[in-house]
JSON list of C-alpha atoms in Angstrom, two decimals:
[
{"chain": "A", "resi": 1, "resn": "UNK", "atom": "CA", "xyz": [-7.69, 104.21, -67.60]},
{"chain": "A", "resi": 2, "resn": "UNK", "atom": "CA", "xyz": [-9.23, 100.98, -69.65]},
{"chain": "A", "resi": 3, "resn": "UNK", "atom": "CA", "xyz": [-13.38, 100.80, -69.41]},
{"chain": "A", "resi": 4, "resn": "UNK", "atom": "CA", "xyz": [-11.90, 97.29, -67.73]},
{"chain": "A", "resi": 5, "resn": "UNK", "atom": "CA", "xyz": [-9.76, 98.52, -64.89]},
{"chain": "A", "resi": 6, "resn": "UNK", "atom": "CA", "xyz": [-12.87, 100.95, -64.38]},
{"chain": "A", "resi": 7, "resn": "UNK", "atom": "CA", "xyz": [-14.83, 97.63, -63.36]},
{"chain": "A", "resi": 8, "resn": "UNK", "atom": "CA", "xyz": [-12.65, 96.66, -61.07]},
{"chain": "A", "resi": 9, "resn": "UNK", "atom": "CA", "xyz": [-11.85, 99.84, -58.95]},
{"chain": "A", "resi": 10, "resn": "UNK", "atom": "CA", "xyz": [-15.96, 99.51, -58.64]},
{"chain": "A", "resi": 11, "resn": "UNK", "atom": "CA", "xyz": [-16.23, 95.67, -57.84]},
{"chain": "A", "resi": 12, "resn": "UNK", "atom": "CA", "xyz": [-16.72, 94.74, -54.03]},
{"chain": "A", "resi": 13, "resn": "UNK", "atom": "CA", "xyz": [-14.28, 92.94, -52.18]},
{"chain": "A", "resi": 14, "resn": "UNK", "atom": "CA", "xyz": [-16.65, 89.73, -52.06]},
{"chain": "A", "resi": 15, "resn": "UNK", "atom": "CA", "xyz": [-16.64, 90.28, -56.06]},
{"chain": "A", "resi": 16, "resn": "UNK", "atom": "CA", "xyz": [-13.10, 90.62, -56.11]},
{"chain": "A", "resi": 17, "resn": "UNK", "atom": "CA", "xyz": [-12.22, 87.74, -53.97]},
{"chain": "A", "resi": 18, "resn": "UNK", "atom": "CA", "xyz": [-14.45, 85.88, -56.48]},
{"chain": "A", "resi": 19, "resn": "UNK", "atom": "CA", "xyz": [-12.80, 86.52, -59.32]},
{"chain": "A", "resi": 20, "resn": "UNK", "atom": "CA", "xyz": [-9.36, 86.10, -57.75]},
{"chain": "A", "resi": 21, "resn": "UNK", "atom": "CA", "xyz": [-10.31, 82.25, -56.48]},
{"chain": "A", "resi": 22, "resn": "UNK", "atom": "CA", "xyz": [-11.09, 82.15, -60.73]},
{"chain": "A", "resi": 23, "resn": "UNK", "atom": "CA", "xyz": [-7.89, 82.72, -61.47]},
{"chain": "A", "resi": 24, "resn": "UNK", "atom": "CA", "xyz": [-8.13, 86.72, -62.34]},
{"chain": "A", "resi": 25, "resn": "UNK", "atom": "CA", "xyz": [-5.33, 88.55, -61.84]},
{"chain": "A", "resi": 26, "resn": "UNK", "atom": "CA", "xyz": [-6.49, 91.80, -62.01]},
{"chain": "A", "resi": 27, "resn": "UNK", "atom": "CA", "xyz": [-8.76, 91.09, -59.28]},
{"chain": "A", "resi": 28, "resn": "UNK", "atom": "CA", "xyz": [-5.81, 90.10, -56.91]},
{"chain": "A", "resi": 29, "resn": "UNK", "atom": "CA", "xyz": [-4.72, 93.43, -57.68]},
{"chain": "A", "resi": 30, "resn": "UNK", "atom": "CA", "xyz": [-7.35, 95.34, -57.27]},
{"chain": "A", "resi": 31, "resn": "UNK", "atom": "CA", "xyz": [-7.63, 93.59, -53.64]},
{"chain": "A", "resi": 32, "resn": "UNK", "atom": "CA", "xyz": [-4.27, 94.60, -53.02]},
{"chain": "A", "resi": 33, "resn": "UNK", "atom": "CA", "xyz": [-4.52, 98.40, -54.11]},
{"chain": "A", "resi": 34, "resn": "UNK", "atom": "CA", "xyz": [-7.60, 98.27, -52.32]},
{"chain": "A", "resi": 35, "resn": "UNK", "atom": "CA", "xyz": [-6.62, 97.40, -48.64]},
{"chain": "A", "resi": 36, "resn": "UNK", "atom": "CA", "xyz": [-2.64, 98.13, -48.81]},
{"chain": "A", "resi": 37, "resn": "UNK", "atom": "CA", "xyz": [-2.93, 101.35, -46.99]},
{"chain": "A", "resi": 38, "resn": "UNK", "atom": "CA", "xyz": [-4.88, 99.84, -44.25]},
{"chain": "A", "resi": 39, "resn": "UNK", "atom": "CA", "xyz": [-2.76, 96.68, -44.03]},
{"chain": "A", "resi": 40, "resn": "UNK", "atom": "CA", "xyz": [0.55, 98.77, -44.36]},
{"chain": "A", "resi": 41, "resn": "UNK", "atom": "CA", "xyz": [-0.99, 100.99, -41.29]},
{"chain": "A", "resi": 42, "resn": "UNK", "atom": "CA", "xyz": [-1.48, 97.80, -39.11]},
{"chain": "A", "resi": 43, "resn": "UNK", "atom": "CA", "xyz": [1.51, 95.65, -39.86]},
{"chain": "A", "resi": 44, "resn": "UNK", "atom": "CA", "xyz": [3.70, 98.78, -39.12]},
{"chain": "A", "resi": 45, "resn": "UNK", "atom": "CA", "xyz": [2.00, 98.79, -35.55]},
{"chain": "A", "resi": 46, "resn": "UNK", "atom": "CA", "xyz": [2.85, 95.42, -35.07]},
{"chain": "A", "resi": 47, "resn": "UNK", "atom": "CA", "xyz": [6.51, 95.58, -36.67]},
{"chain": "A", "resi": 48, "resn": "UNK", "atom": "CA", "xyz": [7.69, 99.28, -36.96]},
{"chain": "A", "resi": 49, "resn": "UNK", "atom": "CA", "xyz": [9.94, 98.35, -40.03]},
{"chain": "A", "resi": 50, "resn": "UNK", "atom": "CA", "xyz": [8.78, 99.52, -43.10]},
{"chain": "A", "resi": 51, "resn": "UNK", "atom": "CA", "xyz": [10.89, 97.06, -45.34]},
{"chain": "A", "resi": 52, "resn": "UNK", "atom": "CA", "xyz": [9.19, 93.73, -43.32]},
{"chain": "A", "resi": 53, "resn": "UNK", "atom": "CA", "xyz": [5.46, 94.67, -43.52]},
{"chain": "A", "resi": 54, "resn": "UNK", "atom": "CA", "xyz": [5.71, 96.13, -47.25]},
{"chain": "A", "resi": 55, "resn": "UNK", "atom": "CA", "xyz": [7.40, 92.10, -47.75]},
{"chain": "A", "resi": 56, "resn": "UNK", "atom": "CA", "xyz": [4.77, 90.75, -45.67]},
{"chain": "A", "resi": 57, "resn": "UNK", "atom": "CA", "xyz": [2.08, 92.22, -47.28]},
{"chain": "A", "resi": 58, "resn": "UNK", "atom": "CA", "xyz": [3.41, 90.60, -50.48]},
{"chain": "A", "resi": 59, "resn": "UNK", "atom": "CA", "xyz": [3.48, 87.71, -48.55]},
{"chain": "A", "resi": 60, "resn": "UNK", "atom": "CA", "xyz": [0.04, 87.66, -48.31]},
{"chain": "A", "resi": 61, "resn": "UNK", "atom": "CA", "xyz": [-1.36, 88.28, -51.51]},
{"chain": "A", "resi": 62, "resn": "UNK", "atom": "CA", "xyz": [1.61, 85.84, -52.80]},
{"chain": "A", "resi": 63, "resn": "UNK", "atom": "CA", "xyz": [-0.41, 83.10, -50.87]},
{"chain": "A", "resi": 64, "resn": "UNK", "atom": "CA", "xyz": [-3.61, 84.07, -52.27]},
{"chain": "A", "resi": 65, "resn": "UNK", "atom": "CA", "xyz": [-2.51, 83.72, -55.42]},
{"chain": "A", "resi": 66, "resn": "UNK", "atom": "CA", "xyz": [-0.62, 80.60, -54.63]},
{"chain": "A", "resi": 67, "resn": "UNK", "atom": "CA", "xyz": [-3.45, 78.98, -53.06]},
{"chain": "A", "resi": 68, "resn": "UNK", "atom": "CA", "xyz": [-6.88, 80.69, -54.81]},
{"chain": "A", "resi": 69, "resn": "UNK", "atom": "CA", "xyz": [-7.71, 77.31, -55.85]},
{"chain": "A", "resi": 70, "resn": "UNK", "atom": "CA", "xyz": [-8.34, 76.49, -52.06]},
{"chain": "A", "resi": 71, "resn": "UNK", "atom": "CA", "xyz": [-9.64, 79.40, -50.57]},
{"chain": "A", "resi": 72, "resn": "UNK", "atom": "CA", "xyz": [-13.51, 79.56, -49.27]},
{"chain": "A", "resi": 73, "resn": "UNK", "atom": "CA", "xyz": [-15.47, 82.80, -49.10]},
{"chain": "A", "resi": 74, "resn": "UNK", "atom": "CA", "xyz": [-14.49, 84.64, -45.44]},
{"chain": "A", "resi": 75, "resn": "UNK", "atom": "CA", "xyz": [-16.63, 86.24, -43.35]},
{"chain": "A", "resi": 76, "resn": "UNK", "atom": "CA", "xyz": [-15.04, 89.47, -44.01]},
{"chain": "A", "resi": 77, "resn": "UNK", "atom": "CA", "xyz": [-12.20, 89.32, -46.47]},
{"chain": "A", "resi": 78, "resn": "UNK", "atom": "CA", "xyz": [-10.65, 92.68, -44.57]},
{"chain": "A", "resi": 79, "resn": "UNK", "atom": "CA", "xyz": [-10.49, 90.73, -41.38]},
{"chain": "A", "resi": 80, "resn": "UNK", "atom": "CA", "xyz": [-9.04, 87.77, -43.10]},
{"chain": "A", "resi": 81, "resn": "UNK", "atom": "CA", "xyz": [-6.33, 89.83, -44.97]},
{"chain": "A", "resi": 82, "resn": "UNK", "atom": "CA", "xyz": [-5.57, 91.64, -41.55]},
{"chain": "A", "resi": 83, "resn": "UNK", "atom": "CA", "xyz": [-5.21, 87.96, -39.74]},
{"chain": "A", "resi": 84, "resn": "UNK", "atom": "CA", "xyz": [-3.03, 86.45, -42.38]},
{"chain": "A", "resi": 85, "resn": "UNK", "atom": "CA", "xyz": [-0.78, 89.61, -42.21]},
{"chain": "A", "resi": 86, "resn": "UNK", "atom": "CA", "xyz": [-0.69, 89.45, -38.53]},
{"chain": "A", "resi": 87, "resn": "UNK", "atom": "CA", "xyz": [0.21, 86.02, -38.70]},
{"chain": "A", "resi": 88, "resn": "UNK", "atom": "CA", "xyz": [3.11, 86.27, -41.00]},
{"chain": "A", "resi": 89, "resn": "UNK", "atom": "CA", "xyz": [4.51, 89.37, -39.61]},
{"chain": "A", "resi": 90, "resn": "UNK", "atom": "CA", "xyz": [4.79, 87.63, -35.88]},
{"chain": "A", "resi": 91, "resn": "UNK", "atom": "CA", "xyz": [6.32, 84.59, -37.54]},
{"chain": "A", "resi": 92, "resn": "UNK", "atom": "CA", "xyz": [8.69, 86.57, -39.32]},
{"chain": "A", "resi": 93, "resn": "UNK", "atom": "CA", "xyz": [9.40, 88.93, -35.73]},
{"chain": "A", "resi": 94, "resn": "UNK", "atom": "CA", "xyz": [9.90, 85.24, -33.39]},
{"chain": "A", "resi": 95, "resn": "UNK", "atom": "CA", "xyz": [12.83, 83.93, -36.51]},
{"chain": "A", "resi": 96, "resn": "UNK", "atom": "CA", "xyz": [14.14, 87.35, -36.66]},
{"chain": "A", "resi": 97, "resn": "UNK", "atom": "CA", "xyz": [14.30, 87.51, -33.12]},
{"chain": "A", "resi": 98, "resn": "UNK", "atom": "CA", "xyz": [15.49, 83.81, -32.83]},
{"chain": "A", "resi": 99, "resn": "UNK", "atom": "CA", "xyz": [18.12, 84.60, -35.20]},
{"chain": "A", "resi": 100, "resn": "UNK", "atom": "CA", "xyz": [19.40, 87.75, -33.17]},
{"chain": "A", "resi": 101, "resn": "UNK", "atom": "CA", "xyz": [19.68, 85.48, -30.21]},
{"chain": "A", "resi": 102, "resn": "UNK", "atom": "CA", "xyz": [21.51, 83.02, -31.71]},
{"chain": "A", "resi": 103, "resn": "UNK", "atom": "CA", "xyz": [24.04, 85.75, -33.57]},
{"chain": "A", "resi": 104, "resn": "UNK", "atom": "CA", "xyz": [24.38, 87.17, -29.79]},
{"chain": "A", "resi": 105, "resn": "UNK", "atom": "CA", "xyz": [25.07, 83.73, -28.08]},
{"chain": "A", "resi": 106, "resn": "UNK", "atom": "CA", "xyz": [27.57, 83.22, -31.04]},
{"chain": "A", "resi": 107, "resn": "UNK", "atom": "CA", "xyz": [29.37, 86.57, -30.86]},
{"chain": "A", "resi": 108, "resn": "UNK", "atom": "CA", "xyz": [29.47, 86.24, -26.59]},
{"chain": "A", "resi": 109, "resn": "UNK", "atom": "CA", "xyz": [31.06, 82.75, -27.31]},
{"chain": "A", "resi": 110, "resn": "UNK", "atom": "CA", "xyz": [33.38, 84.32, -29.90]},
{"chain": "A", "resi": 111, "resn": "UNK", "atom": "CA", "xyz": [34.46, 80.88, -31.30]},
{"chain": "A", "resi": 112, "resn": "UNK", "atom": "CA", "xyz": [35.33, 79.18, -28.74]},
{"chain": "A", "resi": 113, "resn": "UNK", "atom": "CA", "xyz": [35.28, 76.45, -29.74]},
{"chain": "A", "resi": 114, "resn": "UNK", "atom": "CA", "xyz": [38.73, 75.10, -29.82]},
{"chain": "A", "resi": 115, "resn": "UNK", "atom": "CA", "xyz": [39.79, 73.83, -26.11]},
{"chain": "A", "resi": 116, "resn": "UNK", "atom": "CA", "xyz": [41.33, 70.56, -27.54]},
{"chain": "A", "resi": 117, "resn": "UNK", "atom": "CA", "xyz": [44.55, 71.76, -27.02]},
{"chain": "A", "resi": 118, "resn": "UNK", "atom": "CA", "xyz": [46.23, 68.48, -27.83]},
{"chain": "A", "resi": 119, "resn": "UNK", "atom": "CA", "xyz": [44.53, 68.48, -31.23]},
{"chain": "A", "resi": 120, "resn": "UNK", "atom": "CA", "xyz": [46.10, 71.95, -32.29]},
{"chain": "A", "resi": 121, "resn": "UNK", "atom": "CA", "xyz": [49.38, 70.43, -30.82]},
{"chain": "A", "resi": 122, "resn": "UNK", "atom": "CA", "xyz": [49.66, 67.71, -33.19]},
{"chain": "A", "resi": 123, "resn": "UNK", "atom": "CA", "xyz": [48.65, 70.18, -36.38]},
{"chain": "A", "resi": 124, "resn": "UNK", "atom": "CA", "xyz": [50.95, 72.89, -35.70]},
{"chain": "A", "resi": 125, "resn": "UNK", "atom": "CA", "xyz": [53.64, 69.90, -34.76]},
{"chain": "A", "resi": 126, "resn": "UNK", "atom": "CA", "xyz": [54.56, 71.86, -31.90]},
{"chain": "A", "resi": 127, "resn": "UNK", "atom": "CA", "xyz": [56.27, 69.55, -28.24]},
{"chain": "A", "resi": 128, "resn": "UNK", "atom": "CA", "xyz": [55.33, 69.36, -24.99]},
{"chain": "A", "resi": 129, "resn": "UNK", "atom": "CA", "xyz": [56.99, 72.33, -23.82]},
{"chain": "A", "resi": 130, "resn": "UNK", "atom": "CA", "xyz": [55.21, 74.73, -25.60]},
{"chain": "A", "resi": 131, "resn": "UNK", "atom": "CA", "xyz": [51.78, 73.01, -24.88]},
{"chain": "A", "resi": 132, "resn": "UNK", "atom": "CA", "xyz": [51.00, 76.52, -22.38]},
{"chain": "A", "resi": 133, "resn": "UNK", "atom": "CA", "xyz": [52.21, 78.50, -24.96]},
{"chain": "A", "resi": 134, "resn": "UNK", "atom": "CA", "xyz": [49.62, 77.61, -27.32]},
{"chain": "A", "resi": 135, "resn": "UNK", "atom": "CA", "xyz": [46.47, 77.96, -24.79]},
{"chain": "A", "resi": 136, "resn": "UNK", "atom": "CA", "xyz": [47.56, 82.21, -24.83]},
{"chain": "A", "resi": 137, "resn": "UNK", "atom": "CA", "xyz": [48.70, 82.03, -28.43]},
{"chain": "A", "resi": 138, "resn": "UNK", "atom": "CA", "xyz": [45.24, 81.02, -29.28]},
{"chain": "A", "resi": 139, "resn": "UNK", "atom": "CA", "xyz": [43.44, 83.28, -27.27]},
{"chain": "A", "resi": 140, "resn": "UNK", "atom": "CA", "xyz": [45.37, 85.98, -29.01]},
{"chain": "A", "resi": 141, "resn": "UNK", "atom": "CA", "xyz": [43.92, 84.92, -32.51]},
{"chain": "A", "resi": 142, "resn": "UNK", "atom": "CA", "xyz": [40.53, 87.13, -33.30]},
{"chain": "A", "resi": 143, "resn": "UNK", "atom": "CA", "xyz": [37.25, 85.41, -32.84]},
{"chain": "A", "resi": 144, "resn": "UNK", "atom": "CA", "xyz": [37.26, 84.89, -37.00]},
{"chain": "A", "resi": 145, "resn": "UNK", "atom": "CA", "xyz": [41.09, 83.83, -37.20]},
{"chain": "A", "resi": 146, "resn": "UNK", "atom": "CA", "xyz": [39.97, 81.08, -34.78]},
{"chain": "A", "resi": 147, "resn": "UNK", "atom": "CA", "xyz": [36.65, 79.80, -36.78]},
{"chain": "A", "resi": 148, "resn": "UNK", "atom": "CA", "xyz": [38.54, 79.89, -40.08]},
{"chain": "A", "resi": 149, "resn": "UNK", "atom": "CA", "xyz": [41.26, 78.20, -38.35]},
{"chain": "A", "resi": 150, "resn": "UNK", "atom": "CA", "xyz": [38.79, 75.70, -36.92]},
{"chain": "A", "resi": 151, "resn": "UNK", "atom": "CA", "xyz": [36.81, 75.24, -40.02]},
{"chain": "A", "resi": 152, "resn": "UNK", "atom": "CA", "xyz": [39.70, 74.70, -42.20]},
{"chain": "A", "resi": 153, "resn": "UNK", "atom": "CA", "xyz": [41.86, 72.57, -40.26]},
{"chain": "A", "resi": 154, "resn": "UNK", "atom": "CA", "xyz": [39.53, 70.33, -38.30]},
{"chain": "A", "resi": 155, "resn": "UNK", "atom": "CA", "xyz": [36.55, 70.01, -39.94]},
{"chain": "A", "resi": 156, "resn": "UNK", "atom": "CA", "xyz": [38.51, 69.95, -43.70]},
{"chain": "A", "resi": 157, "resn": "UNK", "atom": "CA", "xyz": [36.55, 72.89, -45.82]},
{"chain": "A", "resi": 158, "resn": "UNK", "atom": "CA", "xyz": [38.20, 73.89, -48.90]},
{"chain": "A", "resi": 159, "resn": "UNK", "atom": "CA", "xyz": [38.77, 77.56, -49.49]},
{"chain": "A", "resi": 160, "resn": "UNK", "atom": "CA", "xyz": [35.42, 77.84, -51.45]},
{"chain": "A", "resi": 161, "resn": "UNK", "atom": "CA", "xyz": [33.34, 76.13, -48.86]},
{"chain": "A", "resi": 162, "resn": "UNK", "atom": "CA", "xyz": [34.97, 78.18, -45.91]},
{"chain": "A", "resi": 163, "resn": "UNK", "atom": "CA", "xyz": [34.23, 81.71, -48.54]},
{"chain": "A", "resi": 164, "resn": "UNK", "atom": "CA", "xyz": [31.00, 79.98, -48.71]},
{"chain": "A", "resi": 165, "resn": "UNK", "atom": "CA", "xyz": [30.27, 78.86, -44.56]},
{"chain": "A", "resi": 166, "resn": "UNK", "atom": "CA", "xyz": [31.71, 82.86, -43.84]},
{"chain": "A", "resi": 167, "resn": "UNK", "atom": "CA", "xyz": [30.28, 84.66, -46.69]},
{"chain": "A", "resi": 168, "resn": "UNK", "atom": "CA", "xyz": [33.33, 86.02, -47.79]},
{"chain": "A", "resi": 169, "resn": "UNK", "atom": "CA", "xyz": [35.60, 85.94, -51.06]},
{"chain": "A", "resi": 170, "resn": "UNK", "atom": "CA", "xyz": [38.11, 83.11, -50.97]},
{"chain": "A", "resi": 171, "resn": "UNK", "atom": "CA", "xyz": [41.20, 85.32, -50.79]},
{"chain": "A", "resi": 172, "resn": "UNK", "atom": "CA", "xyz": [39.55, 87.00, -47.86]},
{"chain": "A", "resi": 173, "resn": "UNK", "atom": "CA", "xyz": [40.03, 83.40, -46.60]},
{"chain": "A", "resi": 174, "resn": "UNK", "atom": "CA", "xyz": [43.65, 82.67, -47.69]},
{"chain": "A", "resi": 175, "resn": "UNK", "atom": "CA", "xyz": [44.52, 86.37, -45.87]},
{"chain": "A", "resi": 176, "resn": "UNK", "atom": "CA", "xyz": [42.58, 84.87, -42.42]},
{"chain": "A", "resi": 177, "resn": "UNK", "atom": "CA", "xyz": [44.47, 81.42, -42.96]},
{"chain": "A", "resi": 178, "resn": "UNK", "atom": "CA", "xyz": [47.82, 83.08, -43.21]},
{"chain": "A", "resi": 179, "resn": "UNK", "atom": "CA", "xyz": [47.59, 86.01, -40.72]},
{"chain": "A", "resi": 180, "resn": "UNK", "atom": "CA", "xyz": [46.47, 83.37, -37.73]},
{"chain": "A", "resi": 181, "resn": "UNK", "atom": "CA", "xyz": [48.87, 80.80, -38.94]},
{"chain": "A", "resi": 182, "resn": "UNK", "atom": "CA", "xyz": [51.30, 83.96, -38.43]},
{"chain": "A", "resi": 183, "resn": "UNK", "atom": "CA", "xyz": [50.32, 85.20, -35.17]},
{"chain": "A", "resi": 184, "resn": "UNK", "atom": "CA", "xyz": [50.80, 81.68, -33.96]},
{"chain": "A", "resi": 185, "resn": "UNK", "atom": "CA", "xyz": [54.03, 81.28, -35.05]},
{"chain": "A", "resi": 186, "resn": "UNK", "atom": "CA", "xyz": [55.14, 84.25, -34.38]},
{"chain": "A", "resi": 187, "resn": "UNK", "atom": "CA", "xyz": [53.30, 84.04, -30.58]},
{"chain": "A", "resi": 188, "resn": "UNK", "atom": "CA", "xyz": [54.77, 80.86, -30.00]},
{"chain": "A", "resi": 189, "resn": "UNK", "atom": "CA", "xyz": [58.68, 81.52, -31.04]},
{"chain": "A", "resi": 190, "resn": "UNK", "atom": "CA", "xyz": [58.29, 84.16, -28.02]}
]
């Protein structure tokens, strides 16, 4: 250990936090070796995923670093620490949360987004007779047959974009393409 590290493990957090707004990065560390433990301890409380807080808590001292030039002297540096953890780790639980609710609206709706029957009648080039045909043929295609489907064919994505849009690889796309183009067909000649 250097005679300088030594310094800091004996500084005060008021110290530290001094030399940190200075631009010393050792003293940003020292803060954060310094009240980790007790941040980790809280922020797991609040969010019981260790993965989230250990992020958050990087969060944190990211920000002080990121902003030292603006930061005033707290009260009590612990309880400001323990605020701006607090604060990031609800922010981060309402999105993930917001998120989940959106994937679980999206994966109740499971695509359904194609009731323009007409529209799919004039792509596939298909008559008026099998018009009823199509509505079951459709609902026959898997929830990801009919976004690819969708995406491709009415809104005009390429292969990348689509790979892109569904985080797959593109021939993951030209297999979705071809296997819902095929269960049509082969769903409507029936």
């Amino acid at each position: 250990m250097s005679a300088n590290q030594f310094d800091y493990d004996n500084l005060k957090s008021v110290e530290l936090w001094e030399k940190l707004c200075q631009g010393d990065k050792e003293a940003l560390a020292a803060l954060f070796n310094d009240n980790f433990d007790s941040l980790y301890r809280y922020g797991y409380r609040i969010v019981p995923n260790t993965d989230l807080v250990r992020d958050s808590i990087q969060e944190v001292f990211y920000n002080l670093w990121k902003y030292r030039n603006n930061l005033n002297q707290p009260d009590s540096i612990k309880a400001y620490l323990f605020i701006s953890l607090r604060r990031q780790l609800l922010r981060k639980k309402k999105n993930i949360e917001r998120r989940q609710d959106i994937d679980k609206k999206y994966f109740s709706e499971e695509f359904d987004v194609l009731p323009n029957y007409q529209v799919w009648q004039e792509t596939l080039e298909l008559g008026e007779e099998e018009h009823e045909g199509l509505k079951e043929a459709i609902a026959e295609l898997t929830p990801r047959q009919r976004e690819v489907i969708y995406l491709k064919y009415f809104e005009g994505l390429s292969t990348n974009e689509l790979a892109e849009v569904l985080q797959i690889r593109a021939q993951s796309i030209y297999n979705l393409v071809y296997d819902a183009l095929e269960n049509l067909r082969i769903f409507l000649k029936n």
